[in-house]
Amino acid sequence: MSMKIAVRMDDITPDMNWENFDFFRNLFEKTGITPLLGIVPDNKDKDLVKGEYREDFYDIMKDLEKKGYTLAMHGCYHLYATKNGGLFPLNKLSEFAGLSYEKQKELLAHGQARLKENGIETDIFMAPAHSYDKNTLRALSELGFTRITDGFGKCPYIRRPYKGLCFYPISFRLGSSLKKKSGVTTMVIHANTVTEADKKNYENIFSACGGNMISYSEYLKIEPVTRGIFAAAAEYAAARLKRGLMSLKRHI
Ligand SMILES: [Zn+2]
């Protein structure tokens, strides 16, 4: 037994780097798994524009959904409005955390409506920069979202007082996650910025860990545990620590 790995891909837009996206699509096919795709419903972030604009984007997404892919809403405009890390402070910036409840609900409802217009309905939310606060969670609940792809841990969990929301943890450090004997985690892939050397690494990881990889749809079937406030505080501290380690790395 060892830890199972599900995969999520962030920053999915009509003008993403399609060559890299297809590279991963092939890798998933070879491995026999399907990932979670985080679609930006109304992208205004120029940093995410990395390829030609595909008019048939939503047809491609719906086709992948039919093949077993899971779809999530990744923010609204993907523009960072605040320097607030929120409840899971991996980064000190957010599209949502720190804004009023009303403003957040407006943004989230806009994103949801945009997806719906294009034939996509999902109850899974993926926060840009992993940052959300209490108001984000409240607004998501109000709009009918029930799952969040974030947090640390080895199985899906529900945290008080957000009983209607289930969190599906992501990997703190993939290397150390792989050594764990049980549980499930999420490998986070940003295909837009992947280099040729990174692709080789991913090929190696997928061929070495293929047997432990599961489709995201399988991950969603796992029964969540309920976490208390101490676990929530530990998660907050771990996210702060990771942010500290990443900024140290930048200086070395
Ligand atoms: Zn993103």
Short mmCIF file of C-alpha atoms and ligand atoms in Angstrom, two decimals:
data_model
loop_
_atom_site.label_atom_id
_atom_site.label_comp_id
_atom_site.label_asym_id
_atom_site.label_seq_id
_atom_site.Cartn_x
_atom_site.Cartn_y
_atom_site.Cartn_z
CA MET A 1 0.00 0.00 0.00
CA SER A 2 1.13 3.50 -0.64
CA MET A 3 -0.41 6.87 -1.07
CA LYS A 4 -2.70 7.32 -4.05
CA ILE A 5 -2.35 10.35 -6.28
CA ALA A 6 -5.08 12.19 -8.13
CA VAL A 7 -4.21 15.00 -10.55
CA ARG A 8 -5.54 18.49 -11.05
CA MET A 9 -4.63 20.94 -13.81
CA ASP A 10 -4.96 24.67 -13.13
CA ASP A 11 -5.43 27.62 -15.49
CA ILE A 12 -7.50 25.96 -18.20
CA THR A 13 -8.58 28.65 -20.74
CA PRO A 14 -9.42 28.83 -24.46
CA ASP A 15 -5.98 30.34 -25.16
CA MET A 16 -3.78 28.23 -22.88
CA ASN A 17 -0.68 26.39 -24.11
CA TRP A 18 -2.48 23.64 -26.05
CA GLU A 19 0.70 21.79 -26.94
CA ASN A 20 1.48 21.28 -23.26
CA PHE A 21 -2.13 20.46 -22.50
CA ASP A 22 -2.08 17.74 -25.16
CA PHE A 23 1.18 16.40 -23.75
CA PHE A 24 -0.59 15.77 -20.44
CA ARG A 25 -3.73 14.50 -22.14
CA ASN A 26 -1.60 11.77 -23.72
CA LEU A 27 0.10 11.02 -20.43
CA PHE A 28 -3.30 10.58 -18.72
CA GLU A 29 -4.46 8.31 -21.50
CA LYS A 30 -1.34 6.15 -21.24
CA THR A 31 -1.73 5.94 -17.46
CA GLY A 32 -5.45 5.24 -17.69
CA ILE A 33 -6.57 8.07 -15.42
CA THR A 34 -8.53 11.31 -15.80
CA PRO A 35 -7.78 14.56 -13.93
CA LEU A 36 -9.66 17.54 -12.55
CA LEU A 37 -9.52 20.56 -14.88
CA GLY A 38 -9.80 24.05 -13.37
CA ILE A 39 -11.53 26.22 -15.96
CA VAL A 40 -11.26 30.00 -15.61
CA PRO A 41 -14.80 31.10 -16.56
CA ASP A 42 -13.99 34.65 -17.74
CA ASN A 43 -10.23 34.91 -17.91
CA LYS A 44 -8.75 38.43 -17.79
CA ASP A 45 -5.28 37.39 -16.62
CA LYS A 46 -2.88 38.06 -19.51
CA ASP A 47 -0.27 35.80 -17.89
CA LEU A 48 -2.47 32.82 -18.71
CA VAL A 49 -2.60 33.60 -22.45
CA LYS A 50 -0.10 31.15 -23.91
CA GLY A 51 -1.55 29.91 -27.17
CA GLU A 52 -4.07 30.40 -29.96
CA TYR A 53 -7.66 31.02 -28.90
CA ARG A 54 -9.79 27.94 -29.56
CA GLU A 55 -13.40 28.79 -30.44
CA ASP A 56 -14.38 25.18 -29.75
CA PHE A 57 -12.93 25.31 -26.22
CA TYR A 58 -16.17 24.39 -24.45
CA ASP A 59 -16.88 21.56 -26.89
CA ILE A 60 -13.45 20.16 -26.07
CA MET A 61 -14.16 20.47 -22.34
CA LYS A 62 -17.56 18.79 -22.61
CA ASP A 63 -16.03 16.02 -24.68
CA LEU A 64 -13.36 15.43 -22.02
CA GLU A 65 -16.06 15.41 -19.35
CA LYS A 66 -17.79 12.61 -21.27
CA LYS A 67 -14.49 10.73 -21.22
CA GLY A 68 -14.43 10.88 -17.41
CA TYR A 69 -12.60 14.15 -16.74
CA THR A 70 -13.90 16.21 -13.81
CA LEU A 71 -14.38 19.96 -14.26
CA ALA A 72 -14.01 22.72 -11.66
CA MET A 73 -14.48 26.48 -11.65
CA HIS A 74 -11.07 28.14 -11.21
CA GLY A 75 -11.87 31.62 -9.86
CA CYS A 76 -13.76 34.12 -12.00
CA TYR A 77 -11.43 36.52 -13.87
CA HIS A 78 -8.22 35.08 -12.35
CA LEU A 79 -7.15 38.62 -11.41
CA TYR A 80 -5.59 39.16 -8.01
CA ALA A 81 -7.48 41.88 -6.17
CA THR A 82 -5.95 41.65 -2.69
CA LYS A 83 -2.72 40.71 -0.89
CA ASN A 84 -4.65 38.49 1.50
CA GLY A 85 -3.68 34.82 1.97
CA GLY A 86 -7.01 33.92 3.59
CA LEU A 87 -7.59 30.62 5.41
CA PHE A 88 -4.98 28.63 3.44
CA PRO A 89 -2.14 31.14 3.08
CA LEU A 90 0.18 29.53 0.54
CA ASN A 91 0.36 32.83 -1.31
CA LYS A 92 -0.17 36.39 -0.19
CA LEU A 93 -2.57 37.31 -2.95
CA SER A 94 -6.14 36.52 -3.86
CA GLU A 95 -8.98 37.14 -6.25
CA PHE A 96 -11.39 36.76 -3.30
CA ALA A 97 -9.95 36.71 0.25
CA GLY A 98 -10.34 40.09 1.92
CA LEU A 99 -13.19 41.31 -0.31
CA SER A 100 -16.69 41.77 1.11
CA TYR A 101 -19.13 38.87 1.10
CA GLU A 102 -21.35 40.68 -1.42
CA LYS A 103 -18.48 41.37 -3.83
CA GLN A 104 -17.25 37.78 -3.60
CA LYS A 105 -20.68 36.36 -4.19
CA GLU A 106 -21.07 38.61 -7.24
CA LEU A 107 -17.76 37.39 -8.71
CA LEU A 108 -18.52 33.75 -8.02
CA ALA A 109 -22.07 34.02 -9.42
CA HIS A 110 -20.68 35.65 -12.58
CA GLY A 111 -18.21 32.81 -13.08
CA GLN A 112 -20.87 30.20 -12.45
CA ALA A 113 -23.25 31.86 -14.95
CA ARG A 114 -20.50 32.06 -17.59
CA LEU A 115 -19.85 28.34 -17.29
CA LYS A 116 -23.54 27.54 -17.39
CA GLU A 117 -24.03 29.61 -20.58
CA ASN A 118 -21.41 27.35 -22.09
CA GLY A 119 -23.05 24.16 -20.94
CA ILE A 120 -20.89 23.43 -17.92
CA GLU A 121 -22.22 22.83 -14.42
CA THR A 122 -19.90 22.01 -11.57
CA ASP A 123 -20.03 22.11 -7.78
CA ILE A 124 -16.22 22.05 -7.43
CA PHE A 125 -14.26 25.23 -6.76
CA MET A 126 -10.51 25.79 -7.31
CA ALA A 127 -9.29 29.10 -5.86
CA PRO A 128 -6.62 31.05 -7.79
CA ALA A 129 -3.43 31.09 -5.65
CA HIS A 130 -5.25 28.66 -3.27
CA SER A 131 -6.65 31.65 -1.39
CA TYR A 132 -10.12 31.97 0.02
CA ASP A 133 -11.58 33.23 3.29
CA LYS A 134 -14.73 32.70 5.34
CA ASN A 135 -16.78 34.87 3.01
CA THR A 136 -15.62 32.91 -0.03
CA LEU A 137 -16.75 29.67 1.58
CA ARG A 138 -20.08 31.17 2.62
CA ALA A 139 -20.74 32.53 -0.87
CA LEU A 140 -19.72 29.22 -2.48
CA SER A 141 -22.19 27.36 -0.24
CA GLU A 142 -24.94 29.82 -1.11
CA LEU A 143 -24.31 29.23 -4.81
CA GLY A 144 -24.49 25.47 -4.46
CA PHE A 145 -20.80 24.57 -4.51
CA THR A 146 -20.01 21.58 -2.29
CA ARG A 147 -16.35 20.75 -2.96
CA ILE A 148 -13.06 22.64 -2.75
CA THR A 149 -9.78 21.39 -4.21
CA ASP A 150 -7.38 22.64 -1.52
CA GLY A 151 -6.07 22.10 1.97
CA PHE A 152 -3.47 19.69 3.32
CA GLY A 153 -4.06 16.18 4.57
CA LYS A 154 -4.37 12.59 3.41
CA CYS A 155 -8.09 12.28 2.87
CA PRO A 156 -11.08 14.46 2.03
CA TYR A 157 -12.40 16.40 5.00
CA ILE A 158 -15.17 18.62 6.22
CA ARG A 159 -14.27 21.43 8.60
CA ARG A 160 -16.59 23.12 11.02
CA PRO A 161 -18.50 25.37 10.59
CA TYR A 162 -18.52 24.82 6.80
CA LYS A 163 -20.44 21.57 6.92
CA GLY A 164 -21.74 21.78 3.38
CA LEU A 165 -18.26 21.91 1.87
CA CYS A 166 -15.84 19.05 1.42
CA PHE A 167 -12.11 19.79 0.99
CA TYR A 168 -9.95 17.57 -1.21
CA PRO A 169 -6.33 18.07 -0.11
CA ILE A 170 -3.42 18.90 -2.41
CA SER A 171 0.17 17.77 -2.01
CA PHE A 172 2.45 19.66 0.37
CA ARG A 173 5.58 18.13 -1.18
CA LEU A 174 4.91 15.43 -3.72
CA GLY A 175 8.17 13.59 -2.92
CA SER A 176 7.30 13.13 0.74
CA SER A 177 3.64 12.40 -0.04
CA LEU A 178 4.74 9.49 -2.22
CA LYS A 179 6.56 7.89 0.72
CA LYS A 180 3.40 7.80 2.82
CA LYS A 181 1.76 4.42 3.20
CA SER A 182 -1.86 5.38 2.81
CA GLY A 183 -4.27 8.13 1.91
CA VAL A 184 -4.78 10.19 -1.22
CA THR A 185 -3.31 13.48 -2.34
CA THR A 186 -3.50 15.74 -5.39
CA MET A 187 -0.65 16.53 -7.76
CA VAL A 188 -1.07 20.11 -9.03
CA ILE A 189 -0.02 20.74 -12.64
CA HIS A 190 0.35 24.15 -14.29
CA ALA A 191 0.80 23.04 -17.91
CA ASN A 192 1.23 26.61 -19.23
CA THR A 193 4.65 27.00 -17.64
CA VAL A 194 5.98 23.46 -18.01
CA THR A 195 9.39 23.22 -19.78
CA GLU A 196 10.75 20.35 -21.89
CA ALA A 197 12.85 19.24 -18.90
CA ASP A 198 9.71 19.30 -16.70
CA LYS A 199 7.93 17.11 -19.25
CA LYS A 200 10.67 14.49 -18.93
CA ASN A 201 10.22 14.61 -15.15
CA TYR A 202 6.48 14.19 -15.42
CA GLU A 203 6.96 11.23 -17.77
CA ASN A 204 9.23 9.63 -15.19
CA ILE A 205 6.85 10.32 -12.30
CA PHE A 206 3.88 8.94 -14.25
CA SER A 207 5.72 5.78 -15.27
CA ALA A 208 7.06 5.20 -11.74
CA CYS A 209 3.80 6.02 -9.91
CA GLY A 210 1.26 5.07 -12.54
CA GLY A 211 -0.02 2.17 -10.44
CA ASN A 212 -0.75 4.53 -7.55
CA MET A 213 -2.51 7.15 -9.62
CA ILE A 214 -6.27 7.40 -9.56
CA SER A 215 -8.81 9.40 -11.53
CA TYR A 216 -10.09 12.51 -9.81
CA SER A 217 -13.60 11.06 -10.08
CA GLU A 218 -12.41 8.19 -7.84
CA TYR A 219 -11.02 10.67 -5.31
CA LEU A 220 -14.46 12.29 -5.10
CA LYS A 221 -15.98 8.99 -4.00
CA ILE A 222 -13.88 8.76 -0.84
CA GLU A 223 -15.81 9.38 2.36
CA PRO A 224 -14.63 12.60 4.12
CA VAL A 225 -13.60 12.87 7.77
CA THR A 226 -14.68 15.77 9.99
CA ARG A 227 -11.90 18.02 11.27
CA GLY A 228 -11.85 20.11 14.40
CA ILE A 229 -10.27 23.51 14.96
CA PHE A 230 -6.88 22.09 15.96
CA ALA A 231 -6.46 20.38 12.61
CA ALA A 232 -7.54 23.60 10.91
CA ALA A 233 -4.89 25.54 12.86
CA ALA A 234 -2.22 22.96 11.95
CA GLU A 235 -3.15 23.26 8.28
CA TYR A 236 -2.92 27.06 8.45
CA ALA A 237 0.55 26.79 10.02
CA ALA A 238 1.70 24.27 7.38
CA ALA A 239 0.58 26.60 4.58
CA ARG A 240 2.44 29.53 6.18
CA LEU A 241 5.52 27.33 6.55
CA LYS A 242 5.38 26.28 2.92
CA ARG A 243 5.10 29.92 1.84
CA GLY A 244 8.16 30.71 3.97
CA LEU A 245 10.16 27.84 2.48
CA MET A 246 9.24 28.88 -1.06
CA SER A 247 10.34 32.47 -0.47
CA LEU A 248 13.64 31.21 1.02
CA LYS A 249 14.22 29.13 -2.11
CA ARG A 250 13.76 32.23 -4.22
CA HIS A 251 16.63 33.89 -2.36
CA ILE A 252 19.08 31.00 -2.69
ZN ZN B 1 -4.55 29.72 -11.50
#
